[in-house]
Coordinates of C-alpha atoms in Angstrom, one line a residue:
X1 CA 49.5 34.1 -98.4
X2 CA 50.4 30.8 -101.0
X3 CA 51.8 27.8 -99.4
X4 CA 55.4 28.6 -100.4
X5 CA 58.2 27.4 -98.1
X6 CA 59.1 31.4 -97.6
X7 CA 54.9 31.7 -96.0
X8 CA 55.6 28.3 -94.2
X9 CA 58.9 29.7 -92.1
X10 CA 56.3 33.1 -91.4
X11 CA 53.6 30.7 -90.1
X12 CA 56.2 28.6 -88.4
X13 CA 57.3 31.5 -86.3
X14 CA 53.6 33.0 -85.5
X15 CA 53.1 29.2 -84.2
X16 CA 56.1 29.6 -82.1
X17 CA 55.2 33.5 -81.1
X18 CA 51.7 31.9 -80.0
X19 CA 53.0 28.6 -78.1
X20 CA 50.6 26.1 -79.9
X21 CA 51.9 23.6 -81.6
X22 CA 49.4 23.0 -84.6
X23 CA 47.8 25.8 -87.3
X24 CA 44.3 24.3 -86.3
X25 CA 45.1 24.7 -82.3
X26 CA 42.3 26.7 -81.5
X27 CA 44.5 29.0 -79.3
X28 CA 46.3 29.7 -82.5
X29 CA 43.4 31.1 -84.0
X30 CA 42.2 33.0 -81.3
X31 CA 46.4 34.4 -80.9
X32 CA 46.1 35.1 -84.5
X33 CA 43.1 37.6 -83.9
X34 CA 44.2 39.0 -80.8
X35 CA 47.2 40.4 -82.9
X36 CA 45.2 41.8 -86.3
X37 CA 44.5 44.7 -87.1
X38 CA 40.5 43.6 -87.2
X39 CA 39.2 47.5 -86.5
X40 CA 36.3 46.3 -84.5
X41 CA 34.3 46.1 -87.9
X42 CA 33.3 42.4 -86.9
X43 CA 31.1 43.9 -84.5
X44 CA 28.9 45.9 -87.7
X45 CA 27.6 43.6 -88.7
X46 CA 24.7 40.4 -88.3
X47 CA 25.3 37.4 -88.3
X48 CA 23.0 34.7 -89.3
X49 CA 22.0 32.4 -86.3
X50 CA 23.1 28.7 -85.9
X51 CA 19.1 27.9 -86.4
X52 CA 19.8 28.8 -89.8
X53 CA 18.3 26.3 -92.2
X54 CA 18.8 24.4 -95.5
X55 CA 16.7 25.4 -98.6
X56 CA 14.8 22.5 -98.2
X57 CA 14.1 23.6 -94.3
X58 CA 13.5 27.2 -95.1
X59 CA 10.6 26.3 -97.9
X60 CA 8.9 23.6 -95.7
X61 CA 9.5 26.7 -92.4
X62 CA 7.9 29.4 -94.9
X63 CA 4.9 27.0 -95.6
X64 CA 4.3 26.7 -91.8
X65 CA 2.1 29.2 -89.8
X66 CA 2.1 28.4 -86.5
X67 CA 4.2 31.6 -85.7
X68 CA 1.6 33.7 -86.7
X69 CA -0.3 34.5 -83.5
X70 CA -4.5 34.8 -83.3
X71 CA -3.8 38.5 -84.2
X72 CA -2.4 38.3 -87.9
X73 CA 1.4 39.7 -87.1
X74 CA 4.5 36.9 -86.8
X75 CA 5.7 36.4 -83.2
X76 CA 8.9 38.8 -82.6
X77 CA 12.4 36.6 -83.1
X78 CA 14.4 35.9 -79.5
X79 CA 17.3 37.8 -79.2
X80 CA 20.5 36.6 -80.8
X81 CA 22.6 39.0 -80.6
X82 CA 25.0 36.5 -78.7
X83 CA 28.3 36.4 -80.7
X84 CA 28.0 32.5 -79.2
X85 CA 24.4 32.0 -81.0
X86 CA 26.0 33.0 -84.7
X87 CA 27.0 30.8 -87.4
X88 CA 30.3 30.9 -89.3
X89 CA 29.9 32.6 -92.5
X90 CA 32.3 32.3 -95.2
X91 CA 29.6 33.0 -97.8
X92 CA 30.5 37.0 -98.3
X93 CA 31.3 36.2 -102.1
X94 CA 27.8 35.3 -103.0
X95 CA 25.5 37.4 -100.7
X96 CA 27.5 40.1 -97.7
X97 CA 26.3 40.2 -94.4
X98 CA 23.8 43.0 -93.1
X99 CA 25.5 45.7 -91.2
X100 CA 24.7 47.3 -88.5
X101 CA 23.8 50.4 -89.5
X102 CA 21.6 49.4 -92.6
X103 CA 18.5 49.0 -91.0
X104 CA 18.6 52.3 -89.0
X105 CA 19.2 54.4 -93.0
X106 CA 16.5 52.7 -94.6
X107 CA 14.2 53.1 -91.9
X108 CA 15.2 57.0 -92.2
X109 CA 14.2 57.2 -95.6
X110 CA 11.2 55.4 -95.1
X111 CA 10.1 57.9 -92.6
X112 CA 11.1 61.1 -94.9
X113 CA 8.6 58.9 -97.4
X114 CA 5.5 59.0 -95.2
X115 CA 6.1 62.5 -93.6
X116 CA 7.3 64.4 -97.1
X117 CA 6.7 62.4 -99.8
X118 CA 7.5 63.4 -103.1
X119 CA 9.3 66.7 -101.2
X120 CA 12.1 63.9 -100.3
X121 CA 13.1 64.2 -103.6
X122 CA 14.3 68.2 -103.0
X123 CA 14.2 68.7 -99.3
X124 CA 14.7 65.7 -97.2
X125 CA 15.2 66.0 -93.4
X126 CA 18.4 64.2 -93.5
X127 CA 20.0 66.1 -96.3
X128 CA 20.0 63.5 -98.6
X129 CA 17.3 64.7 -101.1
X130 CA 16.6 61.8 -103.2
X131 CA 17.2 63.0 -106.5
X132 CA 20.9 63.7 -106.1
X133 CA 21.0 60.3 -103.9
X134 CA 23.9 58.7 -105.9
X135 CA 26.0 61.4 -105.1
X136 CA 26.8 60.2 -102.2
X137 CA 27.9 56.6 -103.3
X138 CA 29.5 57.6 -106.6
X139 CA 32.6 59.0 -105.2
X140 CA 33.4 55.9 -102.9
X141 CA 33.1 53.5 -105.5
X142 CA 35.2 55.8 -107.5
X143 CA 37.8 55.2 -105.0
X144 CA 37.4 51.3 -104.7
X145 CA 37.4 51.0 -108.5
X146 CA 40.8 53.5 -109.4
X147 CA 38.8 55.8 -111.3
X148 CA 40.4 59.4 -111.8
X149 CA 37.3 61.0 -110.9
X150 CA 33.9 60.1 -109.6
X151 CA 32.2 61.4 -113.1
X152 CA 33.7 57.6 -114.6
X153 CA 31.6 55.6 -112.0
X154 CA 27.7 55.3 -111.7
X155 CA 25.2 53.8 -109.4
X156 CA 22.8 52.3 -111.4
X157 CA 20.6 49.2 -112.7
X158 CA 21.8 45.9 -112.3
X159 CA 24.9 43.9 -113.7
X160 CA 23.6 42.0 -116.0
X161 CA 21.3 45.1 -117.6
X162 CA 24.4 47.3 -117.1
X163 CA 25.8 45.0 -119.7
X164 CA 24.0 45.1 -122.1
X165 CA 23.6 49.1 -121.5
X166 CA 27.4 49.1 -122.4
X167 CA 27.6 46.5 -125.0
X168 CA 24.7 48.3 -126.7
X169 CA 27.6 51.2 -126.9
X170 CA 30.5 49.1 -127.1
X171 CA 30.1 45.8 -129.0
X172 CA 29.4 47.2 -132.5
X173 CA 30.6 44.4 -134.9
X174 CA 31.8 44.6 -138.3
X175 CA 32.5 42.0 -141.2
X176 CA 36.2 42.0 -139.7
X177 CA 36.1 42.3 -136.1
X178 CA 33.4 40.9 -134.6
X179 CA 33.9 38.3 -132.3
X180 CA 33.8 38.6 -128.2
X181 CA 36.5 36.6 -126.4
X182 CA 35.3 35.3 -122.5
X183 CA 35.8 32.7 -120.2
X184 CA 34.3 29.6 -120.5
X185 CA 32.0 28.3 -118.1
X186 CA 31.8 32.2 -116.4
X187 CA 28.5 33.0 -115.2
X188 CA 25.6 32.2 -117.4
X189 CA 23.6 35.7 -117.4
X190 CA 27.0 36.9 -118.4
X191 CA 27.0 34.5 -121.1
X192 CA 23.5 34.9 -121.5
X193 CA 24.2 38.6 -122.4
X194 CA 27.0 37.7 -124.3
X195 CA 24.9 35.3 -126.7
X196 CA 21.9 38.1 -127.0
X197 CA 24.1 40.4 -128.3
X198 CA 25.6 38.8 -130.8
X199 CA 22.4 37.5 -132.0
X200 CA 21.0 41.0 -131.8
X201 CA 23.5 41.6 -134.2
X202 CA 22.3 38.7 -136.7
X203 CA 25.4 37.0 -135.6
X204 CA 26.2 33.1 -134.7
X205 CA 27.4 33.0 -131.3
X206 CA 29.5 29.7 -132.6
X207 CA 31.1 31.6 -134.4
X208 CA 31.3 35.4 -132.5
X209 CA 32.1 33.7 -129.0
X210 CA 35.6 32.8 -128.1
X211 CA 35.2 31.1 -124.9
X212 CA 38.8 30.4 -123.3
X213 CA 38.9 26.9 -121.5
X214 CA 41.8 25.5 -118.7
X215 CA 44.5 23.5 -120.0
X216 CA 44.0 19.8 -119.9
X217 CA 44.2 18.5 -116.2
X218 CA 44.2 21.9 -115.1
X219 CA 41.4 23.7 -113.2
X220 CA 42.5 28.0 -114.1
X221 CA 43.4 30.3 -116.9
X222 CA 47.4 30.9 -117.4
X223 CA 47.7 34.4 -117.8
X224 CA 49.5 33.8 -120.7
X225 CA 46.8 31.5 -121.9
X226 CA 44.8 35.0 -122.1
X227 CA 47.2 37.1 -123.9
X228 CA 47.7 33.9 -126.8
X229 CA 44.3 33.9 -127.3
X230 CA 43.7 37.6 -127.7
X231 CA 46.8 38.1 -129.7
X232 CA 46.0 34.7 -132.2
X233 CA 42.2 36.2 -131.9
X234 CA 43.3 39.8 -133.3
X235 CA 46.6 37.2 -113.2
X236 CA 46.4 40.6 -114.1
X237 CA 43.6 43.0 -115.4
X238 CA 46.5 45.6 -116.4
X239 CA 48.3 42.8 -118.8
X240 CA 44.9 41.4 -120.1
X241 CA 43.6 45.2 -120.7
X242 CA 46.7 46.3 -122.2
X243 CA 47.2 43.0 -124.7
X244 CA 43.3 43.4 -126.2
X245 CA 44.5 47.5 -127.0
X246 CA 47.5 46.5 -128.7
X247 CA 45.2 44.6 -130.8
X248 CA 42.4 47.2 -131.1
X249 CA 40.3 45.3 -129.1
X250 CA 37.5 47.1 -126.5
X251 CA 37.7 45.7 -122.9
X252 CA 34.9 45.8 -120.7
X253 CA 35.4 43.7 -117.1
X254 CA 32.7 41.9 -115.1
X255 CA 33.7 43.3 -111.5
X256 CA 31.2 41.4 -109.5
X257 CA 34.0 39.2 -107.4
X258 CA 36.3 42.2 -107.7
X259 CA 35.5 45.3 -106.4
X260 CA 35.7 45.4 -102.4
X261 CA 37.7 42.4 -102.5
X262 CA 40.7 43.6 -104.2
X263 CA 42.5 46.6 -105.4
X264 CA 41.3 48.1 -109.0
X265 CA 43.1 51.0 -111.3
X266 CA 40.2 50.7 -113.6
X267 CA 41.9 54.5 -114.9
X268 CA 45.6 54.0 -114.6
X269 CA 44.8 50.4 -116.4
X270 CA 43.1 51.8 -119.4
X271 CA 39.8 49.6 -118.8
X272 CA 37.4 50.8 -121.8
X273 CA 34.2 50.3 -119.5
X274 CA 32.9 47.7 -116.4
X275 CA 30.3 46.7 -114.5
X276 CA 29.6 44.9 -110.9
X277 CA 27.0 43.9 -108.6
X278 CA 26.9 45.3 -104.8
X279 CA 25.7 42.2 -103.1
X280 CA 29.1 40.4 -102.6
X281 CA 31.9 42.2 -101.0
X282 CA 29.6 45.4 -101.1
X283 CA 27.8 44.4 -98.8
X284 CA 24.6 46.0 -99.7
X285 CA 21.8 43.2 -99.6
X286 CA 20.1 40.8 -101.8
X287 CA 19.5 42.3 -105.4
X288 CA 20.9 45.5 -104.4
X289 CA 21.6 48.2 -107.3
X290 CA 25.0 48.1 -109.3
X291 CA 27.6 50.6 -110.7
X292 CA 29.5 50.8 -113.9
X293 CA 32.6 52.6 -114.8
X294 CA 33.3 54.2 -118.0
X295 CA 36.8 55.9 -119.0
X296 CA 37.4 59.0 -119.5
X297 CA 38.5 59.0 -122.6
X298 CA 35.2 58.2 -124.3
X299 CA 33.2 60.6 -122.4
X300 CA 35.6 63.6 -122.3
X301 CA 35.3 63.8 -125.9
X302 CA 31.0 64.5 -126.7
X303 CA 31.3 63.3 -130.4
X304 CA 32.4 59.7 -129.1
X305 CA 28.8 58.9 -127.6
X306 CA 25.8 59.5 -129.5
X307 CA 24.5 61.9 -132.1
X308 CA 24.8 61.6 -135.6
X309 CA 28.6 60.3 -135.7
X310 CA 29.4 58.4 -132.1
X311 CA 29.0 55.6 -131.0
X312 CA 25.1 55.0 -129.9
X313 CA 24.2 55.1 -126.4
X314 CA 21.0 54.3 -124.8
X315 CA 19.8 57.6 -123.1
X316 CA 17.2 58.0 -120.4
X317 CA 15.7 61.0 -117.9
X318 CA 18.8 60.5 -115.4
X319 CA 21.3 60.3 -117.9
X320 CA 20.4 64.2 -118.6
X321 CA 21.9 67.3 -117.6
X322 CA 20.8 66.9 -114.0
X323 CA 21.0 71.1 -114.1
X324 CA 17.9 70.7 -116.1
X325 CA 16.6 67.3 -115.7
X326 CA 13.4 68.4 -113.9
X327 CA 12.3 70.9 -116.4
X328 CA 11.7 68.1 -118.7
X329 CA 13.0 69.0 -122.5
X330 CA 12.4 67.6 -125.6
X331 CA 16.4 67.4 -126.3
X332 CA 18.6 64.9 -124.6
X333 CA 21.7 66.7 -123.2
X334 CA 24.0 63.9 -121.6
X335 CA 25.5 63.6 -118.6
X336 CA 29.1 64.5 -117.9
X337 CA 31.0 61.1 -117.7
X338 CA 29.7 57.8 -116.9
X339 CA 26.1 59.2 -115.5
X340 CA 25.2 59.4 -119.3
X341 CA 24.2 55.3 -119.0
X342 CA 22.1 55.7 -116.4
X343 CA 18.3 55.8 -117.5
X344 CA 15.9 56.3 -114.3
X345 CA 15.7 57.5 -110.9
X346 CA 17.6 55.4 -108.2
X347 CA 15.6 52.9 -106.0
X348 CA 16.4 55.4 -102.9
X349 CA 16.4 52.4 -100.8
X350 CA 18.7 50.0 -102.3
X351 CA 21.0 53.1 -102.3
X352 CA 21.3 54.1 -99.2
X353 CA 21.6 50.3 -97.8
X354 CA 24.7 50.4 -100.3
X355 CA 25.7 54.2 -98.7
X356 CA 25.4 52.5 -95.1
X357 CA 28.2 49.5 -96.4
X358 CA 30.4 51.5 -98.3
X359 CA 31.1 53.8 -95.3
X360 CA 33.0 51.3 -93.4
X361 CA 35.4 50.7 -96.6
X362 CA 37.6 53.6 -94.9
X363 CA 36.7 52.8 -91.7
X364 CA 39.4 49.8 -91.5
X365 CA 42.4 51.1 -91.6
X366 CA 44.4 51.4 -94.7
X367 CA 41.2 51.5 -96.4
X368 CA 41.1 48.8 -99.7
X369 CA 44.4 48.2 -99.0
X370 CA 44.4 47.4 -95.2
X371 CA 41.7 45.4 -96.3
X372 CA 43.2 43.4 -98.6
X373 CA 46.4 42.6 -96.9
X374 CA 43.8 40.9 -93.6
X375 CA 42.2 39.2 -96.9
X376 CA 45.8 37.4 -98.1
X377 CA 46.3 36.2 -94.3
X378 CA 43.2 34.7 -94.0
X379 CA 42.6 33.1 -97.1
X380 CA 45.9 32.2 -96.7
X381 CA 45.6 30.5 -93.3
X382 CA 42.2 28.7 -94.3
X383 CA 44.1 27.3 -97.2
X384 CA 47.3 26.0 -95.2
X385 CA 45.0 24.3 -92.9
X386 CA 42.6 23.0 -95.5
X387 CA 45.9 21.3 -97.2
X388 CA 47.2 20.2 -93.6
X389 CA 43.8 17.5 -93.2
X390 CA 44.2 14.0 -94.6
X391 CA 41.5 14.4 -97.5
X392 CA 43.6 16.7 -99.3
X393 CA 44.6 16.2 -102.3
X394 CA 47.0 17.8 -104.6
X395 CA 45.8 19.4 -107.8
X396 CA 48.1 17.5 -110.0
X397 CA 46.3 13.9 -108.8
X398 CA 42.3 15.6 -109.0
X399 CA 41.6 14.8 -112.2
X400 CA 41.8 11.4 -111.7
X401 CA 41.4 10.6 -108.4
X402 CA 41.5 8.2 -106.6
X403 CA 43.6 6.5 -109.6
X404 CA 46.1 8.8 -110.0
X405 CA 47.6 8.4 -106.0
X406 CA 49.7 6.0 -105.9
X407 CA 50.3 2.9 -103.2
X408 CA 51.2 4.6 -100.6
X409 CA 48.9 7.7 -100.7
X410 CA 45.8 5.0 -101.4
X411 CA 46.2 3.4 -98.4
X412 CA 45.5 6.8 -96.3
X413 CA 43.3 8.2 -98.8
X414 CA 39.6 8.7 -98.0
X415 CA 36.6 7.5 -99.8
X416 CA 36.3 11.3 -100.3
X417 CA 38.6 13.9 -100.7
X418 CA 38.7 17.8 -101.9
X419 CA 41.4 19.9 -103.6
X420 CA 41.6 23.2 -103.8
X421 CA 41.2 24.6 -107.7
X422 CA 41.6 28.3 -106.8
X423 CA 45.3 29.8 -107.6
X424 CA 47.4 29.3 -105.0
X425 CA 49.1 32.6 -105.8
X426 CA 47.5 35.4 -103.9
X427 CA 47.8 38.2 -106.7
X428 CA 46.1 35.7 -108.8
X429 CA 42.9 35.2 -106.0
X430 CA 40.5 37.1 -104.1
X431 CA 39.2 36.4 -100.5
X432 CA 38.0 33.1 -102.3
X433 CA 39.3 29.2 -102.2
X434 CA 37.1 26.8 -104.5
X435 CA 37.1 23.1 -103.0
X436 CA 36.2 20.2 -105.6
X437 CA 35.3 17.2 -104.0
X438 CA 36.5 14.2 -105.3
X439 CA 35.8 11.7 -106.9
X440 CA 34.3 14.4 -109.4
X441 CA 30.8 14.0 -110.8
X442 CA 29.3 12.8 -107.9
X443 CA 27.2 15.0 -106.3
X444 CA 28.8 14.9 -103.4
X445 CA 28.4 18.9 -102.5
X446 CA 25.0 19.0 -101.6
X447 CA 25.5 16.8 -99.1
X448 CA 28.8 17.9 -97.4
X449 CA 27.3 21.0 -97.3
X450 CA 24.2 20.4 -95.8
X451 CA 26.0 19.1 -92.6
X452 CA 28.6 22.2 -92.9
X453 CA 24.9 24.2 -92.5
X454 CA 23.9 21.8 -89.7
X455 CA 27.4 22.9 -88.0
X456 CA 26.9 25.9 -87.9
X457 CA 28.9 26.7 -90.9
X458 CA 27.3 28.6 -94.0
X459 CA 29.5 27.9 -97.0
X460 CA 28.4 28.6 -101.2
X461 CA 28.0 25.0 -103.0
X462 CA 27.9 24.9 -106.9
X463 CA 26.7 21.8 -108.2
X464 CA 27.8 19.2 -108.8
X465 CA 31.7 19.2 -107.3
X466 CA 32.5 22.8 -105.7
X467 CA 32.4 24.4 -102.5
X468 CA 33.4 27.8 -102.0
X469 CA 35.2 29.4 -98.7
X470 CA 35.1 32.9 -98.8
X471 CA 36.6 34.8 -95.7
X472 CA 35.9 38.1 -95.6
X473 CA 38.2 40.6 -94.2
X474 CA 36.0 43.1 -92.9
X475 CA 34.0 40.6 -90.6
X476 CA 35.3 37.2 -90.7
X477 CA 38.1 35.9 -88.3
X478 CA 40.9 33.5 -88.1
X479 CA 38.6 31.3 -85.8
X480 CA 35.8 31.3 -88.3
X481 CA 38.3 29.9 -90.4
X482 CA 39.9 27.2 -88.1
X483 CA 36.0 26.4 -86.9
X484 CA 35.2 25.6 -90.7
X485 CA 38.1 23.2 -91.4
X486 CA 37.6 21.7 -87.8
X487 CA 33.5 21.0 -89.4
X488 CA 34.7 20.1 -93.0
X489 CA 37.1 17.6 -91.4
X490 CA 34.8 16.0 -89.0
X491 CA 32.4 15.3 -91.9
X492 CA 34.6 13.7 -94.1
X493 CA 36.4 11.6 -91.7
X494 CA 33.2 10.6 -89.3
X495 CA 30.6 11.3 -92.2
X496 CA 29.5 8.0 -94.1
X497 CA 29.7 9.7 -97.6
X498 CA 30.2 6.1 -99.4
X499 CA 26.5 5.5 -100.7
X500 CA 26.7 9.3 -102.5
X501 CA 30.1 8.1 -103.8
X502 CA 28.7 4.4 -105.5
X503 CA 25.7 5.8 -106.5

């Protein structure tokens, strides 16, 4: 939920419903959880300890044996189990917590490894023989992405490779069209991939890359922003999708933030191809393997990929006719549907961490949806108490803060303050909120979040202004959120931040 005056009069009544006076009374909080619809998914999942460390702690820990014992093996961890001994984590949007179950599946197939072996692949104990492994993930990510059928989706690779898999296919430039339009300042291996393409070509990415900026003194995209561009060049993924097809334009999406954080019609909306990590909202550990969707319509049609008159497509073992795969031919016979871009065999662990996540995706119910509706509340609760505290400052004055405030707001304004650059629409956000702390340039993040950590909050910095919230709906609560305002607050009203400001 946005801050408008309708959301006020809802929170307005929940306060009175509860009988606390304040958003950020912790009673409110824990009234606000009592009534959700949380599932009991909280209790999947790990959370990291409060003894959790900086990076700086964790190097100078790693370098440090003493709790190795005279024997060679580390000294077992205490228990901490203890919801009390867990830290807040609103990180979900860089790196999703462990569940529960995780551990348990990969131990499994670790087990069919050393007592069958190779025989995993065809006869597996479990009856999840390894060489048909995806099948099992490929239809629920078929449902999270909108896809008409499970044959458009693929569990494979990594995002950035799965790029330039589908660019190889997709981006195929001529003397007219040629150019690929992005947003500016996304993340560099996207732009990374971006630029290697184009030069692959023989291209000048000065020239081939469009990257779209903000307005002045703004800190987002306008929709409308998006549509110009394409249009001149020749928020929602339906209205983006549909404007670059009206001008013959392919459009591929970068998923990573999207898929289990929002709803996705990648089919209905005509997407041309996409690809995404499973680390985030996925929940499927730290470089875990990816997906990519491919539409229907240039699969269902075999002289649009490959052979003498198609587009090309890179082709590998897995991409073939699984029906003969394992006798081995000379001639490439693709895939039905998106399985064609795959290359290799699965890492069967990395898969079945992801199987053990995406399970609980229909576990909460209303599925995606259910989810998703938790996800507006909270965000939307984190953000109206983030704009209650006395640091806040409205976007309009960021930019040049603390100039821009005038008398009266100077004299309560604090050597530090934040704004919140994220949309404050909630069709136009994920589960995210991006806080730049002000004034701007300074550096200020590493150190506001190193006490957050020492709190017992983890949070996502990005150097050298912006702090990201991210609560999750699957496992985070309303108190996670009112506990990380609470920290953020103490810091920058107690904290002496003025040295990182003059410096």
């Amino acid at each position: 939920m946005s801050s408008t005056p309708a959301n006020h009069a809802i929170w307005a009544r929940r306060l009175s419903a509860s009988g606390c006076l304040s958003l950020t009374d912790p009673n409110f909080a824990i009234y606000l959880d009592s009534i959700a619809c949380v599932g009991g998914l909280r209790s999947e999942f790990r959370f990291p300890r409060k003894e959790c460390k900086s990076n700086s702690q964790q190097e100078a820990a790693s370098n440090n044996t003493e709790s190795i014992n005279q024997t060679g093996t580390v000294e077992e961890e205490p228990n901490t189990e203890d919801e009390s001994n867990a830290c807040v984590y609103l990180c979900g949007n860089s790196l999703g917590l462990q569940n529960r179950r995780t551990a348990e599946m990969v131990l499994a197939e670790l087990d069919v490894w050393a007592d069958q072996a190779v025989q995993g692949h065809f006869v597996h104990s479990e009856g999840r023989n390894w060489k048909n492994m995806t099948d099992l993930v490929n239809p629920i990510l078929a449902r999270l992405v909108g896809a008409a059928k499970s044959t458009e989706v693929a569990c494979t690779g990594s995002l950035t490779t799965n790029l330039h898999i589908l660019m190889t296919t997709f981006y195929r430039p001529t003397k007219e069209r040629y150019k690929i339009l992005c947003e500016a300042n996304c993340f560099p291996s996207d732009l990374y991939a971006f630029t290697s393409q184009i030069e692959m070509h023989g291209l000048d990415p000065k020239e081939a890359l469009i990257s779209l900026t903000p307005r002045p003194r703004e800190f987002t995209l306008r929709l409308e922003d998006i549509i110009s561009a394409i249009n001149r060049e020749g928020q929602s993924i339906a209205l983006i999708t549909a404007a670059g097809h009206q001008q013959g334009c392919i459009v591929g999406w970068d998923l990573a933030h999207a898929i289990g954080n929002i709803p996705l019609e990648l089919n209905d909306w005509q997407v041309d191809f996409a690809a995404w990590c499973s680390y985030k909202y996925l929940n499927a550990g730290p470089g875990a393997i990816a997906g990519l969707f491919v539409h229907e319509n240039w699969t269902s049609d075999p002289t649009k990929l490959g052979g003498p008159h198609g587009r090309p497509r890179l082709a590998g073992w897995f991409g073939h006719n699984p029906a003969t795969r394992f006798q081995m031919p000379d001639q490439y016979e693709p895939m039905r549907g998106a399985g064609q871009f795959v290359h290799s065999n699965s890492d069967v662990l990395s898969v079945i961490s992801l199987y053990s996540s995406l399970q609980l995706f229909w576990s909460y119910p209303g599925g995606m949806s259910g989810l998703r509706a938790r996800s507006e509340e909270l965000t939307g609760y984190i953000e109206m108490c983030l704009q209650g505290l006395s640091s806040y400052v409205n976007p309009q004055y960021a930019v040049d803060y603390p100039d821009s405030l005038n008398e009266q707001q100077s004299s309560r304004a604090r050597t530090v303050g934040f704004t919140i650059i994220t949309p404050s629409i909630p069709a136009q956000r994920g589960s995210q909120l991006s806080l730049m702390f002000l004034p701007s340039g300074k550096g200020l993040v590493i150190k506001i979040a190193r006490q957050l950590l020492e709190l017992g909050i983890v949070a996502d910095e990005r150097e050298p202004d912006v702090i990201r919230f991210s609560p999750v709906p699957m496992y985070n609560s309303f108190e996670d959120c009112r506990k990380t305002v609470e920290a953020l607050n103490s810091i920058l009203e107690t904290q002496n931040l003025t040295s990182a400001v003059s410096s």
